[in-house]
PDB file of C-alpha atoms and ligand atoms in Angstrom:
ATOM      1  CA  MET A   1      51.003 195.141 146.168  1.00 89.00           C
ATOM      2  CA  ALA A   2      52.150 192.707 148.805  1.00 96.00           C
ATOM      3  CA  THR A   3      55.097 193.047 151.203  1.00 98.00           C
ATOM      4  CA  LEU A   4      56.867 190.089 152.470  1.00 98.00           C
ATOM      5  CA  ARG A   5      58.759 190.049 155.804  1.00 98.00           C
ATOM      6  CA  ILE A   6      60.962 187.553 157.721  1.00 97.00           C
ATOM      7  CA  PRO A   7      61.142 188.940 160.913  1.00 97.00           C
ATOM      8  CA  ASP A   8      63.914 186.447 162.332  1.00 95.00           C
ATOM      9  CA  LYS A   9      66.194 188.096 159.565  1.00 95.00           C
ATOM     10  CA  SER A  10      64.872 191.711 159.805  1.00 96.00           C
ATOM     11  CA  VAL A  11      64.243 191.130 156.095  1.00 97.00           C
ATOM     12  CA  THR A  12      61.541 193.174 154.130  1.00 98.00           C
ATOM     13  CA  LEU A  13      60.715 192.243 150.311  1.00 97.00           C
ATOM     14  CA  ARG A  14      58.583 194.524 148.068  1.00 97.00           C
ATOM     15  CA  ASP A  15      59.832 193.575 144.664  1.00 96.00           C
ATOM     16  CA  PRO A  16      57.165 191.415 143.040  1.00 94.00           C
ATOM     17  CA  SER A  17      59.571 189.074 141.172  1.00 95.00           C
ATOM     18  CA  THR A  18      61.761 188.621 144.378  1.00 96.00           C
ATOM     19  CA  MET A  19      58.689 187.723 146.667  1.00 97.00           C
ATOM     20  CA  ARG A  20      57.483 185.329 143.714  1.00 97.00           C
ATOM     21  CA  GLU A  21      60.697 183.634 143.833  1.00 97.00           C
ATOM     22  CA  PHE A  22      60.889 183.191 147.538  1.00 97.00           C
ATOM     23  CA  LEU A  23      57.564 182.014 147.536  1.00 97.00           C
ATOM     24  CA  ASP A  24      57.627 179.787 144.762  1.00 96.00           C
ATOM     25  CA  THR A  25      60.769 177.949 146.443  1.00 94.00           C
ATOM     26  CA  ARG A  26      58.520 177.317 149.046  1.00 94.00           C
ATOM     27  CA  GLY A  27      55.591 175.905 147.384  1.00 94.00           C
ATOM     28  CA  ILE A  28      53.184 178.987 147.718  1.00 96.00           C
ATOM     29  CA  ILE A  29      51.760 180.716 144.579  1.00 95.00           C
ATOM     30  CA  TYR A  30      52.001 184.330 144.491  1.00 96.00           C
ATOM     31  CA  GLU A  31      50.735 186.252 141.472  1.00 94.00           C
ATOM     32  CA  GLN A  32      49.019 189.795 140.793  1.00 94.00           C
ATOM     33  CA  TRP A  33      45.975 190.529 139.207  1.00 91.00           C
ATOM     34  CA  SER A  34      44.652 193.911 137.940  1.00 89.00           C
ATOM     35  CA  ALA A  35      41.751 193.845 140.708  1.00 81.00           C
ATOM     36  CA  ASP A  36      40.431 197.043 138.934  1.00 84.00           C
ATOM     37  CA  ARG A  37      36.964 196.054 137.773  1.00 87.00           C
ATOM     38  CA  ASP A  38      34.319 198.527 137.761  1.00 84.00           C
ATOM     39  CA  LEU A  39      31.489 197.169 140.040  1.00 83.00           C
ATOM     40  CA  PRO A  40      28.171 198.918 140.709  1.00 80.00           C
ATOM     41  CA  CYS A  41      27.792 200.412 144.022  1.00 80.00           C
ATOM     42  CA  GLY A  42      26.363 197.777 146.379  1.00 81.00           C
ATOM     43  CA  ALA A  43      27.861 195.031 144.057  1.00 85.00           C
ATOM     44  CA  THR A  44      26.683 191.734 145.087  1.00 91.00           C
ATOM     45  CA  ASN A  45      28.932 188.902 145.404  1.00 92.00           C
ATOM     46  CA  GLU A  46      27.439 187.442 142.249  1.00 93.00           C
ATOM     47  CA  HIS A  47      28.449 190.664 140.509  1.00 93.00           C
ATOM     48  CA  VAL A  48      32.172 190.328 141.729  1.00 94.00           C
ATOM     49  CA  LEU A  49      32.493 186.874 140.560  1.00 95.00           C
ATOM     50  CA  ALA A  50      30.892 187.933 137.200  1.00 94.00           C
ATOM     51  CA  ALA A  51      33.387 190.677 136.856  1.00 94.00           C
ATOM     52  CA  TYR A  52      36.369 188.483 137.585  1.00 95.00           C
ATOM     53  CA  ALA A  53      35.094 185.348 135.633  1.00 94.00           C
ATOM     54  CA  SER A  54      37.585 185.867 132.776  1.00 93.00           C
ATOM     55  CA  LEU A  55      40.526 185.541 135.302  1.00 93.00           C
ATOM     56  CA  LEU A  56      38.797 183.067 137.662  1.00 95.00           C
ATOM     57  CA  LYS A  57      38.384 180.318 134.943  1.00 95.00           C
ATOM     58  CA  PRO A  58      41.691 179.714 133.676  1.00 94.00           C
ATOM     59  CA  LEU A  59      42.867 179.461 137.446  1.00 93.00           C
ATOM     60  CA  MET A  60      39.974 177.217 138.454  1.00 94.00           C
ATOM     61  CA  ASP A  61      40.519 174.910 135.519  1.00 94.00           C
ATOM     62  CA  LYS A  62      44.100 174.611 136.047  1.00 93.00           C
ATOM     63  CA  GLY A  63      43.770 174.034 139.820  1.00 91.00           C
ATOM     64  CA  GLY A  64      40.941 171.738 139.485  1.00 93.00           C
ATOM     65  CA  TYR A  65      38.937 174.219 142.047  1.00 94.00           C
ATOM     66  CA  GLN A  66      35.244 173.549 141.963  1.00 92.00           C
ATOM     67  CA  THR A  67      33.774 176.824 143.751  1.00 93.00           C
ATOM     68  CA  ALA A  68      34.410 180.486 144.577  1.00 95.00           C
ATOM     69  CA  ASP A  69      32.601 183.088 146.657  1.00 94.00           C
ATOM     70  CA  VAL A  70      33.521 186.328 148.187  1.00 95.00           C
ATOM     71  CA  VAL A  71      34.297 187.362 151.794  1.00 94.00           C
ATOM     72  CA  TYR A  72      33.929 190.939 153.216  1.00 94.00           C
ATOM     73  CA  ILE A  73      35.020 191.731 156.630  1.00 95.00           C
ATOM     74  CA  ASP A  74      35.159 194.888 158.337  1.00 95.00           C
ATOM     75  CA  GLY A  75      34.900 196.292 161.962  1.00 95.00           C
ATOM     76  CA  ASP A  76      31.097 196.070 161.507  1.00 95.00           C
ATOM     77  CA  THR A  77      31.223 192.185 160.656  1.00 96.00           C
ATOM     78  CA  PRO A  78      29.085 190.038 163.194  1.00 96.00           C
ATOM     79  CA  ASN A  79      31.094 187.994 165.311  1.00 95.00           C
ATOM     80  CA  LEU A  80      34.155 189.607 164.258  1.00 95.00           C
ATOM     81  CA  ALA A  81      36.305 188.645 167.501  1.00 94.00           C
ATOM     82  CA  VAL A  82      35.333 184.957 166.708  1.00 94.00           C
ATOM     83  CA  ILE A  83      36.250 185.118 162.993  1.00 93.00           C
ATOM     84  CA  ARG A  84      39.684 186.864 163.999  1.00 93.00           C
ATOM     85  CA  GLU A  85      40.468 184.433 166.563  1.00 93.00           C
ATOM     86  CA  LYS A  86      39.667 181.167 164.303  1.00 92.00           C
ATOM     87  CA  PHE A  87      42.333 182.073 161.983  1.00 93.00           C
ATOM     88  CA  LEU A  88      44.905 183.807 164.306  1.00 96.00           C
ATOM     89  CA  ARG A  89      46.371 180.340 165.478  1.00 96.00           C
ATOM     90  CA  GLU A  90      48.582 178.198 163.512  1.00 97.00           C
ATOM     91  CA  HIS A  91      46.513 175.500 161.478  1.00 97.00           C
ATOM     92  CA  THR A  92      46.573 173.256 158.144  1.00 96.00           C
ATOM     93  CA  HIS A  93      43.914 172.637 155.920  1.00 94.00           C
ATOM     94  CA  THR A  94      43.313 169.540 153.679  1.00 93.00           C
ATOM     95  CA  GLU A  95      43.026 171.607 150.733  1.00 92.00           C
ATOM     96  CA  ASP A  96      44.859 174.799 149.342  1.00 93.00           C
ATOM     97  CA  GLU A  97      43.866 178.263 150.713  1.00 95.00           C
ATOM     98  CA  VAL A  98      43.546 180.313 147.533  1.00 96.00           C
ATOM     99  CA  ARG A  99      42.550 183.902 147.905  1.00 97.00           C
ATOM    100  CA  VAL A 100      42.551 186.951 145.608  1.00 97.00           C
ATOM    101  CA  PHE A 101      42.427 190.279 147.585  1.00 97.00           C
ATOM    102  CA  LEU A 102      40.324 193.098 146.046  1.00 95.00           C
ATOM    103  CA  GLU A 103      40.215 195.597 148.658  1.00 93.00           C
ATOM    104  CA  GLY A 104      41.822 195.979 152.114  1.00 96.00           C
ATOM    105  CA  GLN A 105      44.506 193.845 153.284  1.00 97.00           C
ATOM    106  CA  GLY A 106      45.190 190.735 155.339  1.00 97.00           C
ATOM    107  CA  ILE A 107      48.461 188.960 156.566  1.00 98.00           C
ATOM    108  CA  PHE A 108      49.294 185.463 156.016  1.00 98.00           C
ATOM    109  CA  TRP A 109      51.902 184.033 158.206  1.00 98.00           C
ATOM    110  CA  PHE A 110      53.678 180.934 157.275  1.00 98.00           C
ATOM    111  CA  HIS A 111      55.977 178.328 159.481  1.00 97.00           C
ATOM    112  CA  LYS A 112      57.937 176.121 157.381  1.00 94.00           C
ATOM    113  CA  GLU A 113      59.906 173.513 159.260  1.00 87.00           C
ATOM    114  CA  GLY A 114      62.804 171.627 158.158  1.00 80.00           C
ATOM    115  CA  ARG A 115      66.668 171.817 158.458  1.00 77.00           C
ATOM    116  CA  ASP A 116      66.251 175.656 159.258  1.00 80.00           C
ATOM    117  CA  ASP A 117      62.932 176.602 160.738  1.00 89.00           C
ATOM    118  CA  GLU A 118      61.398 179.654 158.896  1.00 95.00           C
ATOM    119  CA  VAL A 119      58.486 181.943 159.684  1.00 97.00           C
ATOM    120  CA  PHE A 120      57.736 184.644 157.222  1.00 98.00           C
ATOM    121  CA  ALA A 121      54.756 186.837 156.445  1.00 98.00           C
ATOM    122  CA  LEU A 122      53.067 188.352 153.445  1.00 98.00           C
ATOM    123  CA  LEU A 123      50.638 191.238 153.834  1.00 98.00           C
ATOM    124  CA  CYS A 124      48.304 191.001 151.027  1.00 98.00           C
ATOM    125  CA  GLU A 125      46.614 194.049 149.331  1.00 96.00           C
ATOM    126  CA  GLN A 126      44.480 194.800 146.203  1.00 95.00           C
ATOM    127  CA  GLY A 127      45.323 192.551 143.215  1.00 95.00           C
ATOM    128  CA  ASP A 128      47.345 189.828 145.478  1.00 97.00           C
ATOM    129  CA  LEU A 129      46.483 186.200 144.447  1.00 96.00           C
ATOM    130  CA  ILE A 130      47.884 183.553 147.159  1.00 97.00           C
ATOM    131  CA  SER A 131      47.596 179.914 147.150  1.00 96.00           C
ATOM    132  CA  VAL A 132      48.618 178.088 150.268  1.00 95.00           C
ATOM    133  CA  PRO A 133      49.047 174.374 149.627  1.00 94.00           C
ATOM    134  CA  ALA A 134      47.245 172.141 151.547  1.00 93.00           C
ATOM    135  CA  ASP A 135      49.017 170.916 154.860  1.00 94.00           C
ATOM    136  CA  THR A 136      50.939 174.108 155.146  1.00 96.00           C
ATOM    137  CA  LYS A 137      51.442 175.616 158.618  1.00 97.00           C
ATOM    138  CA  HIS A 138      50.020 179.259 158.602  1.00 97.00           C
ATOM    139  CA  TRP A 139      47.890 181.717 160.323  1.00 98.00           C
ATOM    140  CA  PHE A 140      46.110 184.554 159.151  1.00 97.00           C
ATOM    141  CA  ASP A 141      45.793 188.034 160.902  1.00 97.00           C
ATOM    142  CA  LEU A 142      42.984 190.199 159.715  1.00 95.00           C
ATOM    143  CA  GLY A 143      45.228 193.375 160.897  1.00 92.00           C
ATOM    144  CA  ASP A 144      43.869 196.531 162.689  1.00 90.00           C
ATOM    145  CA  PRO A 145      41.290 198.030 161.541  1.00 93.00           C
ATOM    146  CA  PRO A 146      40.112 195.038 159.758  1.00 95.00           C
ATOM    147  CA  ARG A 147      38.789 195.492 156.412  1.00 96.00           C
ATOM    148  CA  VAL A 148      39.039 193.077 153.610  1.00 96.00           C
ATOM    149  CA  ARG A 149      37.345 191.759 150.328  1.00 95.00           C
ATOM    150  CA  ALA A 150      38.578 188.765 148.790  1.00 96.00           C
ATOM    151  CA  ILE A 151      37.599 185.929 146.328  1.00 96.00           C
ATOM    152  CA  ARG A 152      38.023 182.627 147.961  1.00 96.00           C
ATOM    153  CA  ILE A 153      38.429 179.483 145.780  1.00 95.00           C
ATOM    154  CA  PHE A 154      37.865 175.993 146.520  1.00 92.00           C
ATOM    155  CA  THR A 155      38.125 172.396 145.587  1.00 91.00           C
ATOM    156  CA  ASP A 156      35.702 171.328 148.363  1.00 86.00           C
ATOM    157  CA  GLN A 157      34.487 174.084 150.790  1.00 81.00           C
ATOM    158  CA  ALA A 158      34.003 171.350 153.396  1.00 79.00           C
ATOM    159  CA  GLY A 159      37.792 170.729 153.345  1.00 76.00           C
ATOM    160  CA  TRP A 160      38.465 174.326 154.402  1.00 81.00           C
ATOM    161  CA  VAL A 161      38.323 173.796 158.082  1.00 90.00           C
ATOM    162  CA  PRO A 162      41.436 174.703 160.210  1.00 94.00           C
ATOM    163  CA  HIS A 163      43.140 171.895 162.031  1.00 96.00           C
ATOM    164  CA  TYR A 164      45.137 173.666 164.725  1.00 97.00           C
ATOM    165  CA  THR A 165      48.745 172.560 165.763  1.00 97.00           C
ATOM    166  CA  ASN A 166      48.360 174.469 169.151  1.00 96.00           C
ATOM    167  CA  SER A 167      52.283 174.992 168.829  1.00 95.00           C
ATOM    168  CA  GLY A 168      51.875 178.489 170.291  1.00 95.00           C
ATOM    169  CA  ILE A 169      54.200 179.821 167.597  1.00 96.00           C
ATOM    170  CA  ASP A 170      51.526 182.473 166.204  1.00 96.00           C
ATOM    171  CA  GLN A 171      51.991 184.387 169.769  1.00 95.00           C
ATOM    172  CA  ARG A 172      55.448 184.972 169.066  1.00 95.00           C
ATOM    173  CA  TYR A 173      55.202 187.190 166.216  1.00 96.00           C
ATOM    174  CA  ARG A 174      53.372 190.421 165.123  1.00 92.00           C
ATOM    175  CA  TRP A 175      53.619 192.336 161.794  1.00 93.00           C
TER     176      TRP A 175
HETATM  177 FE1  FE2 B 201      43.937 178.939 156.830  1.00 96.03          FE
END
Protein backbone atom coordinates (compact mmCIF):
# COMPACT_ATOMS: atom_id res chain seq x y z
CA MET A 1 0.00 0.00 0.00
CA ALA A 2 1.36 3.36 -1.05
CA THR A 3 1.88 6.48 1.05
CA LEU A 4 1.65 9.96 -0.44
CA ARG A 5 3.49 12.90 1.08
CA ILE A 6 3.38 16.64 0.33
CA PRO A 7 6.35 17.82 2.40
CA ASP A 8 5.80 21.56 1.95
CA LYS A 9 2.33 21.20 3.46
CA SER A 10 3.25 18.53 6.02
CA VAL A 11 0.53 16.34 4.53
CA THR A 12 0.62 12.53 4.49
CA LEU A 13 -2.10 10.50 2.77
CA ARG A 14 -2.64 6.75 3.10
CA ASP A 15 -6.26 6.28 2.06
CA PRO A 16 -6.21 4.68 -1.41
CA SER A 17 -9.20 6.54 -2.82
CA THR A 18 -7.91 9.90 -1.54
CA MET A 19 -4.48 9.22 -3.04
CA ARG A 20 -6.03 8.09 -6.32
CA GLU A 21 -8.12 11.25 -6.55
CA PHE A 22 -5.14 13.49 -5.74
CA LEU A 23 -2.98 11.80 -8.38
CA ASP A 24 -5.78 11.57 -10.94
CA THR A 25 -6.32 15.34 -10.88
CA ARG A 26 -2.63 15.66 -11.71
CA GLY A 27 -2.75 13.20 -14.60
CA ILE A 28 -1.01 10.38 -12.75
CA ILE A 29 -2.66 6.97 -12.78
CA TYR A 30 -2.55 5.04 -9.51
CA GLU A 31 -4.13 1.63 -9.03
CA GLN A 32 -3.72 -1.35 -6.77
CA TRP A 33 -3.21 -4.90 -7.93
CA SER A 34 -3.37 -8.02 -5.81
CA ALA A 35 0.31 -8.75 -6.41
CA ASP A 36 0.18 -12.06 -4.58
CA ARG A 37 0.70 -14.66 -7.29
CA ASP A 38 2.40 -17.86 -6.19
CA LEU A 39 5.71 -17.95 -7.95
CA PRO A 40 8.20 -20.82 -7.91
CA CYS A 41 11.37 -20.32 -5.93
CA GLY A 42 13.84 -18.67 -8.27
CA ALA A 43 11.09 -17.58 -10.65
CA THR A 44 12.44 -16.09 -13.83
CA ASN A 45 11.22 -12.83 -15.28
CA GLU A 46 9.21 -14.89 -17.79
CA HIS A 47 7.50 -16.71 -14.92
CA VAL A 48 6.60 -13.38 -13.33
CA LEU A 49 5.17 -11.93 -16.54
CA ALA A 50 3.21 -15.13 -17.20
CA ALA A 51 1.79 -15.10 -13.66
CA TYR A 52 0.48 -11.55 -14.14
CA ALA A 53 -0.50 -11.86 -17.81
CA SER A 54 -4.23 -11.68 -17.11
CA LEU A 55 -3.76 -8.33 -15.36
CA LEU A 56 -1.13 -7.03 -17.76
CA LYS A 57 -2.94 -7.65 -21.02
CA PRO A 58 -5.94 -5.33 -20.46
CA LEU A 59 -3.63 -2.60 -19.17
CA MET A 60 -1.31 -2.91 -22.15
CA ASP A 61 -4.16 -3.07 -24.65
CA LYS A 62 -5.83 -0.01 -23.16
CA GLY A 63 -2.63 2.05 -23.02
CA GLY A 64 -1.22 0.86 -26.33
CA TYR A 65 1.87 -0.46 -24.57
CA GLN A 66 4.02 -2.92 -26.49
CA THR A 67 6.44 -4.61 -24.12
CA ALA A 68 6.88 -5.46 -20.45
CA ASP A 69 9.80 -6.72 -18.43
CA VAL A 70 10.74 -7.30 -14.80
CA VAL A 71 13.44 -5.49 -12.87
CA TYR A 72 14.93 -6.56 -9.56
CA ILE A 73 17.33 -4.35 -7.66
CA ASP A 74 18.84 -4.87 -4.24
CA GLY A 75 22.05 -4.11 -2.40
CA ASP A 76 23.92 -6.74 -4.43
CA THR A 77 22.94 -5.35 -7.84
CA PRO A 78 26.05 -4.53 -9.90
CA ASN A 79 26.55 -0.81 -10.58
CA LEU A 80 23.96 0.02 -7.92
CA ALA A 81 25.37 3.50 -7.32
CA VAL A 82 25.17 4.33 -11.03
CA ILE A 83 21.62 2.99 -11.30
CA ARG A 84 20.53 4.93 -8.22
CA GLU A 85 22.05 8.19 -9.42
CA LYS A 86 20.60 7.87 -12.91
CA PHE A 87 17.04 8.36 -11.68
CA LEU A 88 17.65 10.39 -8.54
CA ARG A 89 17.86 13.66 -10.46
CA GLU A 90 14.78 15.39 -11.82
CA HIS A 91 14.02 14.21 -15.35
CA THR A 92 11.31 13.57 -17.91
CA HIS A 93 10.72 10.83 -20.48
CA THR A 94 9.13 11.00 -23.90
CA GLU A 95 6.88 8.11 -22.93
CA ASP A 96 4.84 7.08 -19.92
CA GLU A 97 6.72 5.39 -17.07
CA VAL A 98 4.47 2.53 -15.94
CA ARG A 99 5.47 0.34 -13.01
CA VAL A 100 3.80 -2.36 -10.94
CA PHE A 101 5.55 -2.99 -7.64
CA LEU A 102 5.69 -6.67 -6.69
CA GLU A 103 8.16 -6.59 -3.77
CA GLY A 104 10.11 -4.02 -1.83
CA GLN A 105 9.55 -0.34 -2.43
CA GLY A 106 10.57 2.81 -4.26
CA ILE A 107 9.68 6.49 -4.06
CA PHE A 108 8.49 8.54 -7.00
CA TRP A 109 8.88 12.28 -6.53
CA PHE A 110 6.85 14.64 -8.69
CA HIS A 111 7.29 18.29 -9.51
CA LYS A 112 4.22 19.92 -10.99
CA GLU A 113 4.71 23.45 -12.20
CA GLY A 114 1.95 25.98 -12.58
CA ARG A 115 0.45 28.79 -10.63
CA ASP A 116 1.31 26.91 -7.46
CA ASP A 117 4.50 24.93 -7.78
CA GLU A 118 4.03 21.60 -6.08
CA VAL A 119 6.29 18.73 -5.05
CA PHE A 120 4.86 15.48 -3.77
CA ALA A 121 6.07 11.91 -3.37
CA LEU A 122 4.49 8.50 -3.61
CA LEU A 123 6.11 5.64 -1.73
CA CYS A 124 5.15 2.56 -3.76
CA GLU A 125 4.96 -0.93 -2.30
CA GLN A 126 3.63 -4.37 -3.21
CA GLY A 127 0.60 -4.13 -5.48
CA ASP A 128 0.96 -0.45 -6.36
CA LEU A 129 0.66 0.45 -10.04
CA ILE A 130 1.72 3.88 -11.16
CA SER A 131 1.74 5.49 -14.58
CA VAL A 132 3.78 8.67 -14.86
CA PRO A 133 2.72 10.49 -18.03
CA ALA A 134 5.32 11.43 -20.62
CA ASP A 135 6.95 14.83 -19.99
CA THR A 136 6.13 14.81 -16.26
CA LYS A 137 8.99 16.12 -14.15
CA HIS A 138 9.89 13.47 -11.62
CA TRP A 139 12.70 11.53 -9.98
CA PHE A 140 12.91 8.11 -8.37
CA ASP A 141 14.54 7.12 -5.09
CA LEU A 142 15.31 3.45 -4.49
CA GLY A 143 15.43 4.09 -0.75
CA ASP A 144 17.81 2.55 1.71
CA PRO A 145 18.37 -0.33 1.83
CA PRO A 146 17.35 -0.68 -1.81
CA ARG A 147 15.09 -3.58 -2.70
CA VAL A 148 12.47 -3.62 -5.40
CA ARG A 149 10.94 -6.05 -7.85
CA ALA A 150 8.70 -4.37 -10.38
CA ILE A 151 7.11 -4.95 -13.75
CA ARG A 152 7.99 -2.22 -16.25
CA ILE A 153 5.67 -1.53 -19.15
CA PHE A 154 6.77 0.30 -22.28
CA THR A 155 5.41 1.75 -25.48
CA ASP A 156 8.93 1.84 -26.85
CA GLN A 157 11.73 0.90 -24.50
CA ALA A 158 14.05 3.20 -26.43
CA GLY A 159 11.88 6.13 -25.33
CA TRP A 160 12.55 5.45 -21.69
CA VAL A 161 15.69 7.52 -21.27
CA PRO A 162 15.96 10.30 -18.72
CA HIS A 163 16.06 13.89 -19.96
CA TYR A 164 17.52 15.81 -17.07
CA THR A 165 16.17 19.22 -16.11
CA ASN A 166 19.23 20.08 -13.97
CA SER A 167 16.93 22.14 -11.76
CA GLY A 168 18.50 20.84 -8.56
CA ILE A 169 15.06 20.63 -6.94
CA ASP A 170 15.66 16.94 -6.19
CA GLN A 171 18.35 17.99 -3.70
CA ARG A 172 15.85 19.86 -1.56
CA TYR A 173 13.61 16.94 -0.67
CA ARG A 174 14.06 13.69 1.24
CA TRP A 175 11.39 11.24 2.24
FE1 LIG B 1 11.76 8.26 -14.73
